[in-house]
mmCIF file of C-alpha atoms in Angstrom:
data_model
loop_
_atom_site.group_PDB
_atom_site.id
_atom_site.type_symbol
_atom_site.label_atom_id
_atom_site.label_comp_id
_atom_site.label_asym_id
_atom_site.label_seq_id
_atom_site.Cartn_x
_atom_site.Cartn_y
_atom_site.Cartn_z
ATOM 1 C CA MET A 1209 -38.147 -106.346 -291.401
ATOM 2 C CA PRO A 1210 -38.796 -109.089 -293.632
ATOM 3 C CA ASP A 1211 -37.052 -112.464 -293.649
ATOM 4 C CA THR A 1212 -37.714 -113.075 -297.115
ATOM 5 C CA ALA A 1213 -35.651 -111.802 -300.352
ATOM 6 C CA LEU A 1214 -37.341 -112.439 -304.277
ATOM 7 C CA LEU A 1215 -34.396 -113.272 -306.691
ATOM 8 C CA ILE A 1216 -34.684 -112.479 -310.428
ATOM 9 C CA ILE A 1217 -31.685 -114.098 -312.274
ATOM 10 C CA ASP A 1218 -30.504 -113.355 -315.874
ATOM 11 C CA LEU A 1219 -33.927 -111.920 -317.011
ATOM 12 C CA GLN A 1220 -31.713 -109.793 -319.236
ATOM 13 C CA THR A 1221 -33.153 -108.992 -322.992
ATOM 14 C CA ALA A 1222 -29.759 -110.460 -324.756
ATOM 15 C CA LEU A 1223 -30.927 -114.095 -323.372
ATOM 16 C CA LEU A 1224 -34.515 -114.381 -323.759
ATOM 17 C CA SER A 1225 -34.981 -114.278 -327.540
ATOM 18 C CA ASP A 1226 -35.657 -118.109 -327.895
ATOM 19 C CA ALA A 1227 -36.650 -118.764 -324.247
ATOM 20 C CA HIS A 1228 -39.352 -121.275 -323.399
ATOM 21 C CA ASP A 1229 -43.092 -119.236 -322.658
ATOM 22 C CA VAL A 1230 -41.158 -116.059 -321.978
ATOM 23 C CA GLU A 1231 -43.796 -113.574 -322.012
ATOM 24 C CA ALA A 1232 -45.690 -115.311 -319.574
ATOM 25 C CA CYS A 1233 -42.950 -115.805 -317.074
ATOM 26 C CA LEU A 1234 -41.947 -112.418 -317.312
ATOM 27 C CA HIS A 1235 -45.337 -111.018 -316.376
ATOM 28 C CA LYS A 1236 -45.535 -113.415 -313.592
ATOM 29 C CA VAL A 1237 -42.427 -112.413 -312.458
ATOM 30 C CA ALA A 1238 -43.334 -108.605 -312.932
ATOM 31 C CA HIS A 1239 -46.244 -109.095 -310.658
ATOM 32 C CA LEU A 1240 -44.389 -111.351 -308.182
ATOM 33 C CA ALA A 1241 -42.050 -108.327 -307.762
ATOM 34 C CA GLU A 1242 -44.861 -106.087 -307.527
ATOM 35 C CA ARG A 1243 -46.313 -107.948 -304.758
ATOM 36 C CA ALA A 1244 -42.869 -108.268 -303.124
ATOM 37 C CA ARG A 1245 -41.846 -104.564 -303.255
ATOM 38 C CA SER A 1246 -45.568 -103.909 -301.811
ATOM 39 C CA ALA A 1247 -44.457 -106.243 -298.763
ATOM 40 C CA GLY A 1248 -41.565 -104.544 -298.050
ATOM 41 C CA VAL A 1249 -39.472 -107.478 -299.373
ATOM 42 C CA PRO A 1250 -36.221 -106.588 -301.202
ATOM 43 C CA VAL A 1251 -36.573 -107.271 -304.596
ATOM 44 C CA ILE A 1252 -32.714 -108.316 -305.729
ATOM 45 C CA TYR A 1253 -31.587 -108.926 -309.580
ATOM 46 C CA LEU A 1254 -28.742 -111.039 -310.712
ATOM 47 C CA ARG A 1255 -27.089 -110.063 -313.890
ATOM 48 C CA GLN A 1256 -25.051 -112.195 -315.805
ATOM 49 C CA ARG A 1257 -21.951 -110.427 -317.701
ATOM 50 C CA LEU A 1258 -21.985 -110.911 -321.387
ATOM 51 C CA PRO A 1259 -18.961 -109.857 -323.211
ATOM 52 C CA ASP A 1260 -19.162 -108.312 -326.566
ATOM 53 C CA VAL A 1261 -23.158 -107.688 -326.314
ATOM 54 C CA PRO A 1262 -24.293 -104.736 -326.981
ATOM 55 C CA ALA A 1263 -25.154 -102.586 -323.594
ATOM 56 C CA GLY A 1264 -28.630 -102.369 -324.274
ATOM 57 C CA MET A 1265 -29.073 -106.030 -324.640
ATOM 58 C CA ILE A 1266 -27.326 -106.590 -321.270
ATOM 59 C CA ASP A 1267 -30.112 -105.103 -319.634
ATOM 60 C CA VAL A 1268 -32.557 -106.343 -317.469
ATOM 61 C CA HIS A 1269 -35.788 -106.982 -319.764
ATOM 62 C CA PRO A 1270 -38.364 -104.096 -319.641
ATOM 63 C CA THR A 1271 -41.231 -105.903 -318.544
ATOM 64 C CA VAL A 1272 -39.337 -106.935 -315.342
ATOM 65 C CA ALA A 1273 -36.913 -103.920 -314.959
ATOM 66 C CA PRO A 1274 -35.759 -103.175 -311.765
ATOM 67 C CA GLN A 1275 -37.240 -99.500 -309.821
ATOM 68 C CA LEU A 1276 -36.058 -97.676 -307.142
ATOM 69 C CA GLY A 1277 -34.863 -99.426 -304.033
ATOM 70 C CA ASP A 1278 -34.232 -102.739 -306.183
ATOM 71 C CA VAL A 1279 -30.621 -103.765 -305.836
ATOM 72 C CA VAL A 1280 -28.845 -105.437 -308.942
ATOM 73 C CA LEU A 1281 -25.407 -107.698 -308.863
ATOM 74 C CA ASP A 1282 -23.504 -108.844 -311.713
ATOM 75 C CA LYS A 1283 -22.212 -112.235 -311.680
ATOM 76 C CA ASP A 1284 -19.891 -114.320 -313.647
ATOM 77 C CA SER A 1285 -21.025 -117.874 -313.276
ATOM 78 C CA ALA A 1286 -24.219 -119.736 -312.928
ATOM 79 C CA ASP A 1287 -23.975 -119.651 -308.969
ATOM 80 C CA SER A 1288 -25.630 -116.232 -308.213
ATOM 81 C CA PHE A 1289 -23.773 -116.434 -304.861
ATOM 82 C CA LEU A 1290 -20.121 -116.739 -306.196
ATOM 83 C CA ASP A 1291 -18.039 -113.490 -305.789
ATOM 84 C CA THR A 1292 -21.175 -111.289 -305.993
ATOM 85 C CA GLY A 1293 -21.782 -110.380 -302.470
ATOM 86 C CA LEU A 1294 -25.213 -111.600 -302.376
ATOM 87 C CA GLY A 1295 -24.742 -113.880 -299.304
ATOM 88 C CA LYS A 1296 -23.506 -110.874 -297.522
ATOM 89 C CA LEU A 1297 -26.761 -108.705 -298.568
ATOM 90 C CA LEU A 1298 -29.016 -111.156 -297.813
ATOM 91 C CA ASP A 1299 -27.087 -112.034 -294.357
ATOM 92 C CA GLU A 1300 -27.161 -107.780 -293.843
ATOM 93 C CA GLN A 1301 -30.975 -107.907 -294.085
ATOM 94 C CA GLU A 1302 -31.408 -110.769 -292.149
ATOM 95 C CA VAL A 1303 -32.917 -113.065 -294.655
ATOM 96 C CA CYS A 1304 -33.380 -116.603 -294.160
ATOM 97 C CA ARG A 1305 -36.025 -117.313 -297.019
ATOM 98 C CA VAL A 1306 -35.185 -116.727 -300.904
ATOM 99 C CA ILE A 1307 -37.738 -116.596 -303.777
ATOM 100 C CA ILE A 1308 -36.288 -117.698 -306.830
ATOM 101 C CA THR A 1309 -37.199 -116.904 -310.518
ATOM 102 C CA GLY A 1310 -35.249 -116.420 -313.543
ATOM 103 C CA PHE A 1311 -33.562 -117.670 -316.539
ATOM 104 C CA ALA A 1312 -31.894 -120.930 -317.537
ATOM 105 C CA THR A 1313 -33.450 -123.082 -315.198
ATOM 106 C CA GLU A 1314 -30.924 -125.947 -315.485
ATOM 107 C CA TYR A 1315 -28.082 -123.588 -314.731
ATOM 108 C CA CYS A 1316 -28.422 -120.140 -312.889
ATOM 109 C CA VAL A 1317 -31.662 -120.697 -311.448
ATOM 110 C CA ASP A 1318 -30.573 -124.779 -310.644
ATOM 111 C CA SER A 1319 -26.861 -123.559 -309.327
ATOM 112 C CA THR A 1320 -28.459 -120.696 -307.242
ATOM 113 C CA SER A 1321 -31.027 -122.486 -305.887
ATOM 114 C CA ARG A 1322 -28.847 -125.570 -304.390
ATOM 115 C CA SER A 1323 -26.236 -122.696 -303.409
ATOM 116 C CA ALA A 1324 -29.159 -120.851 -301.461
ATOM 117 C CA LEU A 1325 -29.754 -124.073 -299.719
ATOM 118 C CA SER A 1326 -26.239 -125.118 -298.846
ATOM 119 C CA ARG A 1327 -25.883 -121.627 -297.223
ATOM 120 C CA GLY A 1328 -28.614 -122.107 -294.984
ATOM 121 C CA TYR A 1329 -31.618 -120.585 -296.818
ATOM 122 C CA ASP A 1330 -35.146 -121.543 -297.227
ATOM 123 C CA LEU A 1331 -36.301 -121.749 -300.442
ATOM 124 C CA VAL A 1332 -39.306 -121.093 -302.479
ATOM 125 C CA LEU A 1333 -38.688 -122.102 -306.351
ATOM 126 C CA VAL A 1334 -41.342 -120.234 -308.479
ATOM 127 C CA SER A 1335 -42.775 -123.239 -310.671
ATOM 128 C CA ASP A 1336 -44.323 -120.851 -313.804
ATOM 129 C CA GLY A 1337 -41.321 -118.281 -312.831
ATOM 130 C CA HIS A 1338 -38.372 -119.764 -314.610
ATOM 131 C CA THR A 1339 -37.725 -120.590 -318.193
ATOM 132 C CA THR A 1340 -34.708 -122.236 -320.511
ATOM 133 C CA PRO A 1341 -34.006 -121.729 -324.253
ATOM 134 C CA GLU A 1342 -36.135 -123.730 -326.457
ATOM 135 C CA ARG A 1343 -34.808 -126.692 -328.048
ATOM 136 C CA PRO A 1344 -34.399 -127.763 -332.164
ATOM 137 C CA PRO A 1345 -37.576 -129.453 -332.707
ATOM 138 C CA GLY A 1346 -37.437 -133.061 -331.570
ATOM 139 C CA ALA A 1347 -34.729 -132.731 -329.256
ATOM 140 C CA GLU A 1348 -34.877 -134.159 -325.905
ATOM 141 C CA PRO A 1349 -35.670 -132.984 -323.324
ATOM 142 C CA SER A 1350 -37.765 -130.036 -324.499
ATOM 143 C CA ALA A 1351 -37.274 -126.714 -322.356
ATOM 144 C CA ALA A 1352 -40.935 -127.538 -321.101
ATOM 145 C CA GLN A 1353 -39.474 -130.863 -319.714
ATOM 146 C CA VAL A 1354 -36.391 -129.202 -318.484
ATOM 147 C CA ILE A 1355 -38.980 -126.684 -316.685
ATOM 148 C CA ALA A 1356 -40.878 -129.580 -315.258
ATOM 149 C CA HIS A 1357 -38.152 -131.842 -314.286
ATOM 150 C CA HIS A 1358 -36.335 -129.435 -312.356
ATOM 151 C CA ASN A 1359 -39.730 -128.288 -310.387
ATOM 152 C CA ALA A 1360 -40.474 -132.188 -309.776
ATOM 153 C CA THR A 1361 -36.895 -132.215 -308.445
ATOM 154 C CA PHE A 1362 -37.119 -129.270 -306.096
ATOM 155 C CA SER A 1363 -40.509 -130.757 -304.767
ATOM 156 C CA ALA A 1364 -38.934 -134.139 -303.800
ATOM 157 C CA ILE A 1365 -35.353 -132.877 -302.950
ATOM 158 C CA GLN A 1366 -34.159 -132.574 -299.040
ATOM 159 C CA TYR A 1367 -31.768 -130.664 -297.342
ATOM 160 C CA ALA A 1368 -31.358 -130.774 -293.624
ATOM 161 C CA LYS A 1369 -33.086 -128.223 -291.482
ATOM 162 C CA ARG A 1370 -34.017 -126.203 -294.816
ATOM 163 C CA SER A 1371 -37.903 -125.796 -296.072
ATOM 164 C CA ILE A 1372 -38.148 -126.163 -300.001
ATOM 165 C CA THR A 1373 -41.598 -125.581 -301.614
ATOM 166 C CA VAL A 1374 -42.151 -124.854 -305.291
ATOM 167 C CA GLU A 1375 -45.197 -122.681 -305.901
ATOM 168 C CA LEU A 1376 -46.755 -120.842 -308.607
ATOM 169 C CA ALA A 1377 -46.430 -117.641 -308.693
ATOM 170 C CA ALA A 1378 -50.019 -116.458 -307.818
ATOM 171 C CA HIS A 1379 -49.550 -118.837 -304.479
ATOM 172 C CA VAL A 1380 -46.460 -117.316 -303.386
ATOM 173 C CA ARG A 1381 -46.907 -115.558 -299.741
ATOM 174 C CA PHE A 1382 -44.478 -112.708 -298.648
ATOM 175 C CA ASP A 1383 -46.106 -112.401 -295.525
ATOM 176 C CA ALA A 1384 -44.701 -114.972 -293.189
ATOM 177 C CA ALA A 1385 -41.810 -117.618 -293.951
ATOM 178 C CA PRO A 1386 -42.775 -121.164 -293.352
ATOM 179 C CA ALA A 1387 -41.475 -122.994 -290.086
ATOM 180 C CA SER A 1388 -38.265 -125.066 -291.308
#
């Protein structure tokens, strides 16, 4: 049984219309999900509940749509662990390392990454597998700067007895978790 799970956070059609470099991100996450499934690694989708949004727009973007056997959990906050059953699911599957991708780098991706670490999971943040909304022209920081900042932060941050890596999607390995 794999000790790893791939988390895909909030890559929903309704949220992605103004996301930074969204097509590249979606394709990298889709390929990563295919590789995870081939390796027998659980693929878990976290989906933000969006009241007053047409049903079809709430769905995960078709490029990264869940496949048979994947798990979809709905959430109401930036932290994908809060009131979703994610922690219980990961524990039942004896997961000790999460690979995180998704939307809203500085909100849901960040909150879920920190929560995973605080709950005892090793972390792989996919550096080219998360995105955030573009800012108005001239606004600082830009979406690209927000993404770069979070990649740099998670490259440097330390949690006791946790492994934290920031990797390109193409370099993520599913066969073995690094030693803590």
